[in-house]
mmCIF file of C-alpha atoms in Angstrom:
data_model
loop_
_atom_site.group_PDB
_atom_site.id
_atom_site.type_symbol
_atom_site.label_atom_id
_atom_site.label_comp_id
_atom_site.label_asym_id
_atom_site.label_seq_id
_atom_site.Cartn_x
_atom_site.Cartn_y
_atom_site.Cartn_z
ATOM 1 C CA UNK A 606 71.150 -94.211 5.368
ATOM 2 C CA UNK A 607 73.962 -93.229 2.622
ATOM 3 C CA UNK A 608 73.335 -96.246 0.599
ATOM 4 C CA UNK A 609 70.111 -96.063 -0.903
ATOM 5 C CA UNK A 610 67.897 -96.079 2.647
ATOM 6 C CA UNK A 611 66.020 -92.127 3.146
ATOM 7 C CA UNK A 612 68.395 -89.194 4.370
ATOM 8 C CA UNK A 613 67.928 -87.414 7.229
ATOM 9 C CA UNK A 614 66.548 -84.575 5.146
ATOM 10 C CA UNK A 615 63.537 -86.267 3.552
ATOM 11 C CA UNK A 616 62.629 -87.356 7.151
ATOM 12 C CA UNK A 617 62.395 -83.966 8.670
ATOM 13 C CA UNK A 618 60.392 -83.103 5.624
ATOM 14 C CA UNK A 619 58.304 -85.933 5.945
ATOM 15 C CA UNK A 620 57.278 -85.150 9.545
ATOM 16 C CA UNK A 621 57.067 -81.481 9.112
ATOM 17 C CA UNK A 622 54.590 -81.703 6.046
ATOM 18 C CA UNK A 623 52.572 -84.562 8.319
ATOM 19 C CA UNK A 624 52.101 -81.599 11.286
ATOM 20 C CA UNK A 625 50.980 -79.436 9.335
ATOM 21 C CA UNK A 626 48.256 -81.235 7.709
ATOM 22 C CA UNK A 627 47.360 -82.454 11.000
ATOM 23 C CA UNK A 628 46.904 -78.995 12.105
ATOM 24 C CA UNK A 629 44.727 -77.450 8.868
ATOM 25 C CA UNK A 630 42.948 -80.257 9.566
ATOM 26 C CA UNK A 631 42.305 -80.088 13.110
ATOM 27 C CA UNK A 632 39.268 -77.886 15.288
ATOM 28 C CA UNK A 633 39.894 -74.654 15.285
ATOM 29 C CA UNK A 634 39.966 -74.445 19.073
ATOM 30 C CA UNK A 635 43.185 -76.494 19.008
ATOM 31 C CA UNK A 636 44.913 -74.453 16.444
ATOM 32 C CA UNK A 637 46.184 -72.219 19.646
ATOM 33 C CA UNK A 638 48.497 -75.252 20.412
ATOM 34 C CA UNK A 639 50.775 -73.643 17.317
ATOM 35 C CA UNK A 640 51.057 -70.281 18.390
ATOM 36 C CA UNK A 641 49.662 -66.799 18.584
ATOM 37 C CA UNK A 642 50.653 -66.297 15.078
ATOM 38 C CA UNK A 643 47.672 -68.671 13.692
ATOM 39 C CA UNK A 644 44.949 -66.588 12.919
ATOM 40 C CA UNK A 645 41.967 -67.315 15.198
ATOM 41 C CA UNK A 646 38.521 -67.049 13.917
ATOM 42 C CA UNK A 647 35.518 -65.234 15.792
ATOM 43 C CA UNK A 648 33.254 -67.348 18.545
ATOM 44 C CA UNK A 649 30.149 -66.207 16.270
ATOM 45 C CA UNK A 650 31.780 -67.619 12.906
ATOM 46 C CA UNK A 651 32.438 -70.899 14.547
ATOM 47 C CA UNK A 652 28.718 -71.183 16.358
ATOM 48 C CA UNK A 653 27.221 -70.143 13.175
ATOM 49 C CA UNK A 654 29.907 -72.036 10.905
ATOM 50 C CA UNK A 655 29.911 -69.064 8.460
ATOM 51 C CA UNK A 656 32.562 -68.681 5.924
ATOM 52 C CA UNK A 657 35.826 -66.125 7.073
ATOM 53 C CA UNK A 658 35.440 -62.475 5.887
ATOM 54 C CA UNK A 659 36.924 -61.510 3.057
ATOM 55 C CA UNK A 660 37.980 -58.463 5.001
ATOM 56 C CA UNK A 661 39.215 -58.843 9.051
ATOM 57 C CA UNK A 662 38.461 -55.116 9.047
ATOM 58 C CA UNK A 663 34.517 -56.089 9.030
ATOM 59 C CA UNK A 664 34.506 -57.802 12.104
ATOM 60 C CA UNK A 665 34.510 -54.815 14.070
ATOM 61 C CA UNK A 666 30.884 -54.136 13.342
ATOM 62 C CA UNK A 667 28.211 -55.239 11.655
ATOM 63 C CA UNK A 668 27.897 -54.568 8.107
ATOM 64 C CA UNK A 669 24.535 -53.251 6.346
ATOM 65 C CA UNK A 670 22.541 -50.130 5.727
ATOM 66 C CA UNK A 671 22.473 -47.105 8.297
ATOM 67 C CA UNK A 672 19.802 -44.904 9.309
ATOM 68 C CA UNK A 673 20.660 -42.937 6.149
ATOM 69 C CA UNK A 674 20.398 -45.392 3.525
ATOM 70 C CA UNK A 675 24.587 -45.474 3.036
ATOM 71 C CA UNK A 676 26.582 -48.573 3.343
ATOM 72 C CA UNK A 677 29.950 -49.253 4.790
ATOM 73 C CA UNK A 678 32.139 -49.943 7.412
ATOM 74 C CA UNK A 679 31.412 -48.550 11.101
ATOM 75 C CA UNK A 680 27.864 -47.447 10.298
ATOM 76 C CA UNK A 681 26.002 -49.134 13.134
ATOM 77 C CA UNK A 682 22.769 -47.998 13.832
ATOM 78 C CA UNK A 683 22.403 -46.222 17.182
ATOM 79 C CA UNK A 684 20.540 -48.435 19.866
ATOM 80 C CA UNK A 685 17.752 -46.090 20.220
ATOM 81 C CA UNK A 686 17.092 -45.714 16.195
ATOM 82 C CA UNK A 687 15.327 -48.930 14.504
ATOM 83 C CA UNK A 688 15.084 -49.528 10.518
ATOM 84 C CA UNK A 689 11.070 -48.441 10.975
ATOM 85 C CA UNK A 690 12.456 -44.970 12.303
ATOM 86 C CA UNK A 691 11.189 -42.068 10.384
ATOM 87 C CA UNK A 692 13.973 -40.447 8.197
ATOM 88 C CA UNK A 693 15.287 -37.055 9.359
ATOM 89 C CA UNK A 694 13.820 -33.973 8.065
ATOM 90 C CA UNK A 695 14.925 -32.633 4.708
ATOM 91 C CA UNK A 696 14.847 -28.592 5.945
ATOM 92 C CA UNK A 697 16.915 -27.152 8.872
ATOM 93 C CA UNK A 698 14.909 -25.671 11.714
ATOM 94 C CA UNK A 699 15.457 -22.067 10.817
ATOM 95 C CA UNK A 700 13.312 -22.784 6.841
ATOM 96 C CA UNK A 701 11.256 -25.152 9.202
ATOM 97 C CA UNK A 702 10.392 -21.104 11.275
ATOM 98 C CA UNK A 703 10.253 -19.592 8.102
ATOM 99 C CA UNK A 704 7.958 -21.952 6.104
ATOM 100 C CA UNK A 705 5.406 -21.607 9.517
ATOM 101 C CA UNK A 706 5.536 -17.994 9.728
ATOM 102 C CA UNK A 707 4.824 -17.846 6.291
ATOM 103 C CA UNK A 708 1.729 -20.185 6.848
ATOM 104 C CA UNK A 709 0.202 -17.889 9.314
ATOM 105 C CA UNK A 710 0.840 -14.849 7.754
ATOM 106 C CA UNK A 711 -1.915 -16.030 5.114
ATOM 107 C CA UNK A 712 -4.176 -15.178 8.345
ATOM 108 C CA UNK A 713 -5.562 -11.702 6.795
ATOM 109 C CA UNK A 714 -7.075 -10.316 10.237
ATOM 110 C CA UNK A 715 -5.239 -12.122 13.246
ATOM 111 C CA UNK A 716 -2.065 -11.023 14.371
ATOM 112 C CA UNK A 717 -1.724 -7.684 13.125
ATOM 113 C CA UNK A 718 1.904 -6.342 13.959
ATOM 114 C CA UNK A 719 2.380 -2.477 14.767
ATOM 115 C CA UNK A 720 3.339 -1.852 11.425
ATOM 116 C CA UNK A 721 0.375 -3.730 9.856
ATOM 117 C CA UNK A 722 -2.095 -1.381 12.109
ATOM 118 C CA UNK A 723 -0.664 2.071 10.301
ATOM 119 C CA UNK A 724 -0.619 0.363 6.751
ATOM 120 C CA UNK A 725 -4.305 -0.567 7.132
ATOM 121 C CA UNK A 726 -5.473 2.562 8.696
ATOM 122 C CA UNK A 727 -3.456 4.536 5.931
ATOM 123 C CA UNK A 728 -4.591 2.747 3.382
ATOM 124 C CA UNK A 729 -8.180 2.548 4.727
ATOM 125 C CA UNK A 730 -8.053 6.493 4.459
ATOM 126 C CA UNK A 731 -6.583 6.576 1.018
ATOM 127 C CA UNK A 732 -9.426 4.467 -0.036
ATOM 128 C CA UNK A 733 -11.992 6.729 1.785
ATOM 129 C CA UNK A 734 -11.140 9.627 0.448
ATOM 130 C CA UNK A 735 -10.195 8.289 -2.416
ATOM 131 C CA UNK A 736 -7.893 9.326 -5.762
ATOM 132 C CA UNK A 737 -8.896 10.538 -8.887
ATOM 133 C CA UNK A 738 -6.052 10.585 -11.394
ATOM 134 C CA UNK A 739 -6.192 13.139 -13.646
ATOM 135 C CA UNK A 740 -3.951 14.451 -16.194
ATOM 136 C CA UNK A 741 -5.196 17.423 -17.872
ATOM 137 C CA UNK A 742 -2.673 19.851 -16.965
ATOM 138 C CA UNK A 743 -6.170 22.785 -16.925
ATOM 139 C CA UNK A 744 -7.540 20.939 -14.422
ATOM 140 C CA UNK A 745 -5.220 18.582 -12.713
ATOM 141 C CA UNK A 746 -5.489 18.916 -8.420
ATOM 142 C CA UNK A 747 -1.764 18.389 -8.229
ATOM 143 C CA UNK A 748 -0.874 21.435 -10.115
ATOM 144 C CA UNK A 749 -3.424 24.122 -9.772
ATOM 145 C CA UNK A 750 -5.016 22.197 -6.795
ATOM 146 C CA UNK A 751 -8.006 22.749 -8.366
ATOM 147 C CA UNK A 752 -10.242 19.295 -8.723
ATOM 148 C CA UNK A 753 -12.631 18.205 -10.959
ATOM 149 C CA UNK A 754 -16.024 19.622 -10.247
ATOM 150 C CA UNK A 755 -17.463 16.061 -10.637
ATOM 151 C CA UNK A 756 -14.418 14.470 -8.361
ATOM 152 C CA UNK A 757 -16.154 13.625 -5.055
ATOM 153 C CA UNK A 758 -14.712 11.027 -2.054
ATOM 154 C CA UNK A 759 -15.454 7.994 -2.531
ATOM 155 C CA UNK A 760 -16.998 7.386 0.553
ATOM 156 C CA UNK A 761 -19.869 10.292 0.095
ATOM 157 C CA UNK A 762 -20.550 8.321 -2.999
ATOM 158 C CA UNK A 763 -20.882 5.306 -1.331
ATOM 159 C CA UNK A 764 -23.421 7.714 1.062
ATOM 160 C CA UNK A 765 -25.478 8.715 -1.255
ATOM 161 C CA UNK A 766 -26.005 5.548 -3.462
ATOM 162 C CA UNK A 767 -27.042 3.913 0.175
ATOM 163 C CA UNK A 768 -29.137 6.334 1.196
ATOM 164 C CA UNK A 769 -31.255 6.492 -2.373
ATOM 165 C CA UNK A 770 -31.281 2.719 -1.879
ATOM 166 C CA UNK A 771 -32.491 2.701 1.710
ATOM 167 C CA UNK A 772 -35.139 5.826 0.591
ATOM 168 C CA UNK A 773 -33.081 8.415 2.285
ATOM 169 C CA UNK A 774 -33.485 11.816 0.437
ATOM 170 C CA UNK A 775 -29.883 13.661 1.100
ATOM 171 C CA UNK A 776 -31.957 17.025 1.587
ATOM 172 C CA UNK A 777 -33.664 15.401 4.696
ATOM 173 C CA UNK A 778 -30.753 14.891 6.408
ATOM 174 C CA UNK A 779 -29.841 16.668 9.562
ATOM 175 C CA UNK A 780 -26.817 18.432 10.417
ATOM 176 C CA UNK A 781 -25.709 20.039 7.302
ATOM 177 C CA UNK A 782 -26.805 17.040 4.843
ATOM 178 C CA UNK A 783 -24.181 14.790 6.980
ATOM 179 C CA UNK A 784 -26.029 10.971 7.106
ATOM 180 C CA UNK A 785 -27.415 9.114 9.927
ATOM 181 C CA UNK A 786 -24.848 8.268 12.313
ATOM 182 C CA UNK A 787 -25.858 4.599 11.521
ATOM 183 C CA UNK A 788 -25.079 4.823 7.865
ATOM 184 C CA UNK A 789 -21.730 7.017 8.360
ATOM 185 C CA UNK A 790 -20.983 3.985 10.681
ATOM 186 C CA UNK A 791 -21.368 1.387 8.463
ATOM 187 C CA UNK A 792 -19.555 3.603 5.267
ATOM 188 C CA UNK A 793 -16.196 3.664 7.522
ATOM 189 C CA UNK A 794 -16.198 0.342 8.562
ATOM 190 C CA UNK A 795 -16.755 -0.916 5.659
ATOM 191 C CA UNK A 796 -13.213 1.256 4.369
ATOM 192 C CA UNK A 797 -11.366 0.058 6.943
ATOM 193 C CA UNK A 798 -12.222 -3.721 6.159
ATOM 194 C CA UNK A 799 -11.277 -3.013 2.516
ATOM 195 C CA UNK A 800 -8.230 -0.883 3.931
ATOM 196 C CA UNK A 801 -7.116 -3.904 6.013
ATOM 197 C CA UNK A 802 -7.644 -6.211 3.062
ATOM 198 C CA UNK A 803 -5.458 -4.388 0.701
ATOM 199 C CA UNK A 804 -2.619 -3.874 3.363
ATOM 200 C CA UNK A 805 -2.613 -7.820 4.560
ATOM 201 C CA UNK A 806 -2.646 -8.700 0.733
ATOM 202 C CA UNK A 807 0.413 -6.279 -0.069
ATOM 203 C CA UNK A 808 2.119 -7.279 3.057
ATOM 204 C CA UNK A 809 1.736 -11.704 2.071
ATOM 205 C CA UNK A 810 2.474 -10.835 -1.733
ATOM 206 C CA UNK A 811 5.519 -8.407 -1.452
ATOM 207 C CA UNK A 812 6.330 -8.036 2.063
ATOM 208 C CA UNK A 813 5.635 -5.453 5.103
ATOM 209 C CA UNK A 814 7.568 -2.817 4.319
ATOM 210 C CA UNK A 815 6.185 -2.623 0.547
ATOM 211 C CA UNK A 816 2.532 -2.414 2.143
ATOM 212 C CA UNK A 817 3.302 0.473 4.306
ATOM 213 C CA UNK A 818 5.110 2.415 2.091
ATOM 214 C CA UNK A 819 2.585 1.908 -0.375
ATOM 215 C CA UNK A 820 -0.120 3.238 2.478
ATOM 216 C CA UNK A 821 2.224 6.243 2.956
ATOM 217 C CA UNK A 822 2.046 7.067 -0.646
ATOM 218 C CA UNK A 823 -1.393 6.885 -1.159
ATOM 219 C CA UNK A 824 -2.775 8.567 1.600
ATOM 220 C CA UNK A 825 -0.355 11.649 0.443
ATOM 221 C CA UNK A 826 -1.794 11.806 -3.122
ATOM 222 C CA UNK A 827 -5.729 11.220 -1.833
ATOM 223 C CA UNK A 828 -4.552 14.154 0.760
ATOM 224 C CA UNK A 829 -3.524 16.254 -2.269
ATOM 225 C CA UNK A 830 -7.052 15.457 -4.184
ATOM 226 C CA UNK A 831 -8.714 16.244 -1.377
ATOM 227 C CA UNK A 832 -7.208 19.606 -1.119
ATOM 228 C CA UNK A 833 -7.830 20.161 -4.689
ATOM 229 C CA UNK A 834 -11.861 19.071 -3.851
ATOM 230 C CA UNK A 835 -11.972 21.902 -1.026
ATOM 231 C CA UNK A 836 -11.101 24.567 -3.815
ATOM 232 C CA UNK A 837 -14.440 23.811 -5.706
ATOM 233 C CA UNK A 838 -17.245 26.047 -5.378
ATOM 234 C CA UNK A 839 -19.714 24.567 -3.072
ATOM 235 C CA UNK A 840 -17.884 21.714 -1.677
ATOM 236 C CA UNK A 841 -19.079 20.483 1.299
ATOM 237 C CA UNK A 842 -20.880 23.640 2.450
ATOM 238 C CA UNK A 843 -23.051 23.286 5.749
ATOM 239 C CA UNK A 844 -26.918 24.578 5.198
ATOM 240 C CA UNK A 845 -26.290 27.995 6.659
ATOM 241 C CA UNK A 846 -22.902 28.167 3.804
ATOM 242 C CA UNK A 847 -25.179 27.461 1.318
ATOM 243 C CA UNK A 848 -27.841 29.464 1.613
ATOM 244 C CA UNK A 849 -25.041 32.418 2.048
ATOM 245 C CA UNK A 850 -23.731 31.036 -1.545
ATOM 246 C CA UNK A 851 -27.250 31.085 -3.277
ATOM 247 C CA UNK A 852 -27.604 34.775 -1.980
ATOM 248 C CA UNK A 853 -24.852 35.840 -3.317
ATOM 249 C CA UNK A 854 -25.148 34.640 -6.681
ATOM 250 C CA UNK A 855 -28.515 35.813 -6.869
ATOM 251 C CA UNK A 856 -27.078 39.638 -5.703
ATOM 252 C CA UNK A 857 -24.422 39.239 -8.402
ATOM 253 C CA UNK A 858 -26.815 38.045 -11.155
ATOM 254 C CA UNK A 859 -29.214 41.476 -10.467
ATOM 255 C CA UNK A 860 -26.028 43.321 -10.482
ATOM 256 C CA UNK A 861 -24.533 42.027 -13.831
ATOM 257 C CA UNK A 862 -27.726 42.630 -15.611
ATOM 258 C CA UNK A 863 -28.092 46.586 -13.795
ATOM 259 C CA UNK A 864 -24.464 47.290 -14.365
ATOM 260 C CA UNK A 865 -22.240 45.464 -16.117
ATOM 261 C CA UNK A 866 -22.310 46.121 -19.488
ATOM 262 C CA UNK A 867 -20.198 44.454 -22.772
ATOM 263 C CA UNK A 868 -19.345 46.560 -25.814
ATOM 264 C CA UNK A 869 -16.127 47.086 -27.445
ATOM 265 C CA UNK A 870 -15.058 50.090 -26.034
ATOM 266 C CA UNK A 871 -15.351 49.730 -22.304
ATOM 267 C CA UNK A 872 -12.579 48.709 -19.952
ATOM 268 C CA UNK A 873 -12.531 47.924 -15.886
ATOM 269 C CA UNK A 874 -10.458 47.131 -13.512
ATOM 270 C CA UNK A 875 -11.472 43.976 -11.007
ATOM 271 C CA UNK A 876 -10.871 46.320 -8.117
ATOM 272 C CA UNK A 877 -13.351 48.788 -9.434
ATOM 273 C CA UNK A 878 -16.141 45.967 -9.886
ATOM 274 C CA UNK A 879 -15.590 44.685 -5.869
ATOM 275 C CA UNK A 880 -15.882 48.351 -5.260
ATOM 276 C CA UNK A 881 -19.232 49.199 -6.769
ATOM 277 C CA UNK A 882 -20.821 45.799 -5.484
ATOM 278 C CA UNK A 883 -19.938 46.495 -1.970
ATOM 279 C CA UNK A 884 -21.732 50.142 -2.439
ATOM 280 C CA UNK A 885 -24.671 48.861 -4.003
ATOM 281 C CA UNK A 886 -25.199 45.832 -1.314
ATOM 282 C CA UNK A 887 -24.598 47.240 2.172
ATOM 283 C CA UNK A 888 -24.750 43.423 3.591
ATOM 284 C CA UNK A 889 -21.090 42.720 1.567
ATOM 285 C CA UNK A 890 -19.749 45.588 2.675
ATOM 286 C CA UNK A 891 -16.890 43.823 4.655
ATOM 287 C CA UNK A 892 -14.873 41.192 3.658
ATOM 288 C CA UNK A 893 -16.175 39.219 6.888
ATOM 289 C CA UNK A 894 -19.499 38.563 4.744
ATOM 290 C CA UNK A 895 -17.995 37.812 1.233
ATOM 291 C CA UNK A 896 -14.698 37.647 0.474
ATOM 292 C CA UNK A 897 -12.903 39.993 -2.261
ATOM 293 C CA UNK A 898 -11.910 36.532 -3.728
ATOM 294 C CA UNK A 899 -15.345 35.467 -4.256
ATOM 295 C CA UNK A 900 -16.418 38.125 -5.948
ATOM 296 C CA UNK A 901 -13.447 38.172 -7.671
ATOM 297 C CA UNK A 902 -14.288 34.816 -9.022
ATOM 298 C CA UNK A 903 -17.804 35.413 -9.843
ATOM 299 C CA UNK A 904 -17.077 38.243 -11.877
ATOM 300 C CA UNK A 905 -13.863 36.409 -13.767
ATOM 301 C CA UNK A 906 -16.216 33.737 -14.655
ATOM 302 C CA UNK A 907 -19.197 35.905 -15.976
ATOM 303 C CA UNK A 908 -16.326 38.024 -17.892
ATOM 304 C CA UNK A 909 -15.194 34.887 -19.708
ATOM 305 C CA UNK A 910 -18.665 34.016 -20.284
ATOM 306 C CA UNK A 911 -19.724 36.975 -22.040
ATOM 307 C CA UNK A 912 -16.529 37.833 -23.719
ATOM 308 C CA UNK A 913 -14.379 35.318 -24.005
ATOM 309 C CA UNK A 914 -11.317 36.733 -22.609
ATOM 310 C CA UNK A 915 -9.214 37.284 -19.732
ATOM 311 C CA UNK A 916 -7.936 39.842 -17.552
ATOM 312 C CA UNK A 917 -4.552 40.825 -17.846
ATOM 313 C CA UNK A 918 -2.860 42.706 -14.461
ATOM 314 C CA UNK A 919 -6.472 42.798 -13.358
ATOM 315 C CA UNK A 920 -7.699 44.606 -16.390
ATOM 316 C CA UNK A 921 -10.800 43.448 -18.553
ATOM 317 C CA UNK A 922 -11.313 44.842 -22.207
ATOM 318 C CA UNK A 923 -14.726 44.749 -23.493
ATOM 319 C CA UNK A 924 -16.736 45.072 -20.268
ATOM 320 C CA UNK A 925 -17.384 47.509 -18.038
ATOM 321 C CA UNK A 926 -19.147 48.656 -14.809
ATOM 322 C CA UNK A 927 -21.955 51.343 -15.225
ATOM 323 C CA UNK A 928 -22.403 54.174 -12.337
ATOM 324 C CA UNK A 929 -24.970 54.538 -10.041
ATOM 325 C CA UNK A 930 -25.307 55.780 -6.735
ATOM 326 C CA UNK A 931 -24.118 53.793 -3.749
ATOM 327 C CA UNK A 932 -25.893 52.098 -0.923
ATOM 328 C CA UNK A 933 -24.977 54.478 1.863
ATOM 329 C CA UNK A 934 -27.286 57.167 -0.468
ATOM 330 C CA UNK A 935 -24.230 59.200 -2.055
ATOM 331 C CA UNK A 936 -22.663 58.590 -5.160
ATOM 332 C CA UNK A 937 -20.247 55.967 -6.378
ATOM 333 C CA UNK A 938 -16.358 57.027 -7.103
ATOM 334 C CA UNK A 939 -16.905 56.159 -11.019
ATOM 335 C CA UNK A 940 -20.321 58.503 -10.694
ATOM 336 C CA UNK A 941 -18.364 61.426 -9.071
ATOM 337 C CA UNK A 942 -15.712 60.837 -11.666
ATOM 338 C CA UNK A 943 -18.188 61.072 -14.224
ATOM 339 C CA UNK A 944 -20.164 63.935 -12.539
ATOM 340 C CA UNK A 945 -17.083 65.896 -12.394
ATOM 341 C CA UNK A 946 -16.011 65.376 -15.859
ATOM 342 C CA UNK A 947 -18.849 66.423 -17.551
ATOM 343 C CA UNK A 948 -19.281 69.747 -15.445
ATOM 344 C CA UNK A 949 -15.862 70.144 -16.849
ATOM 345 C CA UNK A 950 -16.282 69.784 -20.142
ATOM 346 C CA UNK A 951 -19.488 72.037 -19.785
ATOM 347 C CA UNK A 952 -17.546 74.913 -18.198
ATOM 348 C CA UNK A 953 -14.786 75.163 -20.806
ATOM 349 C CA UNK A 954 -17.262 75.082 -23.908
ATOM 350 C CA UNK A 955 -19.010 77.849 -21.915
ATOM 351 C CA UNK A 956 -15.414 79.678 -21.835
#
């Protein structure tokens, strides 16, 4: 009342303040009795009587650690992934190819590609015939294709050391001093093992393309040495070749010690010398038995030998070719020549 009794006022704030004690107070499930604007806690939260989020926002899902090891909020692992799952791999699949073919490539003799084939077999016959670097400019294959006299393939080497360690004397071999057919088998295959090996190293270490153009290089220079070998004298001659070159340099070592002469004075052309050795041997009379350029060389050598010179245009100072008569019976050219000079002089002292 107005006289000293409560107002109106502190009633309605009496009650009001009552109702809503009542109502924190009360079960949640009869909170919905004020409203949908009272905020109604999860079924789980109020089985379990767990304390409310912090944040609403977590309710959606659980909360804890995903498949990945990351925390946060919608991270749920998926229903057919369990904590015990292995962890993804680390690599995508195309290192996962790579890091396999790598693996088998370190297989030296399976799976040779096309390319692998020509790098062994080139390198197999680089090997067999072999290089022999030399860099004396005198004697050097590459520029005067002219090898060392000593320089021999590898693989006859190999032939040779085998067959004086199996008792096999080289002059008993048949067929032009080639070996056995068993030991020439085993010499190859033995180069194309080491051929192989080489290539499938090159080809793990550096790559495929390195290995065959390394092949490709060395089978040009042990081509090129091998050209320079067939410029030696006596290289790989059959029996029959040889006996033809022990004949001949028999013939030109009577010759040189019948005719050839060395004193200061005398002079003669190389034509002149092939000349008077065809007369006095009928049997080189043709170039289809000896060559000019064999006897050519045989007298170049024997000319540096004795005086320590060389020709110049074909000339030769200090040496000289005597006359005699020919094989055929008649006289050589430098005999007539001489013949007819001295009647000459002869005739004029008798004028």
């Amino acid at each position: 009342s107005p006289r000293g009794g409560a107002s109106r006022r502190d009633l309605l704030k009496l009650v009001a303040g009552g109702a809503a004690a009542a109502a924190i107070g009360a079960p949640a499930a009869k909170a919905a009795d004020f409203g949908d604007a009272m905020f109604v806690l999860p079924a789980d939260f109020q089985e379990k009587k767990l304390p409310p989020p912090k944040n609403p926002y977590e309710t959606l899902e659980p909360f804890g650690e995903s498949f990945r090891g990351k925390k946060g909020i919608n991270l749920q692992l998926p229903a057919e992934l369990s904590e015990d799952d292995e962890a993804p791999r680390s690599m995508s699949a195309l290192k996962a190819k790579q890091q396999e073919e790598t693996e088998r490539q370190i297989d030296y003799f399976e799976n040779l590609s096309g390319v692998g084939i020509v790098g062994s077999l080139l390198w197999s016959a680089a090997l067999y015939y072999g290089i022999w670097f030399d860099i004396n400019k005198d004697t050097n294959a590459v520029v005067i294709a002219k090898g060392d006299p000593g320089d021999v393939r590898p693989s006859d080497w190999l032939k040779l050391r085998l067959g004086a360690a199996l008792g096999m004397d080289q002059s008993s071999w048949e067929d032009d001093w080639k070996p056995p057919a068993s030991l020439q088998g085993f010499v190859t295959a033995a180069f194309i093992l080491l051929g192989t090996a080489s290539n499938r190293v090159l080809e793990v270490s550096l790559g495929e393309s390195f290995a065959l153009m390394g092949g490709m290089t060395a089978g040009i220079w042990a081509g090129v040495y091998e050209l320079g070998r067939t410029q030696q004298k006596g290289y790989r001659l059959t029996r029959e070749e040889q006996e033809q070159e022990d004949g001949l340099v028999v013939d030109f070592e009577d010759f040189a010690r019948q005719r050839i002469v060395v004193k200061p004075t005398a002079r003669v052309h190389i034509r002149e010398f092939t000349k008077a050795f065809r007369a006095q041997y009928g049997k080189y009379r043709t170039t289809d038995q000896v060559s000019d350029a064999q006897l050519q060389n045989l007298f170049k050598s024997y000319a540096r030998r004795a005086t320590g010179m060389r020709g110049k245009a074909g000339f030769y100072k200090g040496i000289g070719v005597t006359a005699v008569g020919s094989a055929w019976g008649g006289e050589s050219g430098t005999a007539t020549r001489e013949r007819e000079a001295r009647e000459l002089r002869s005739a004029e002292r008798q004028e």
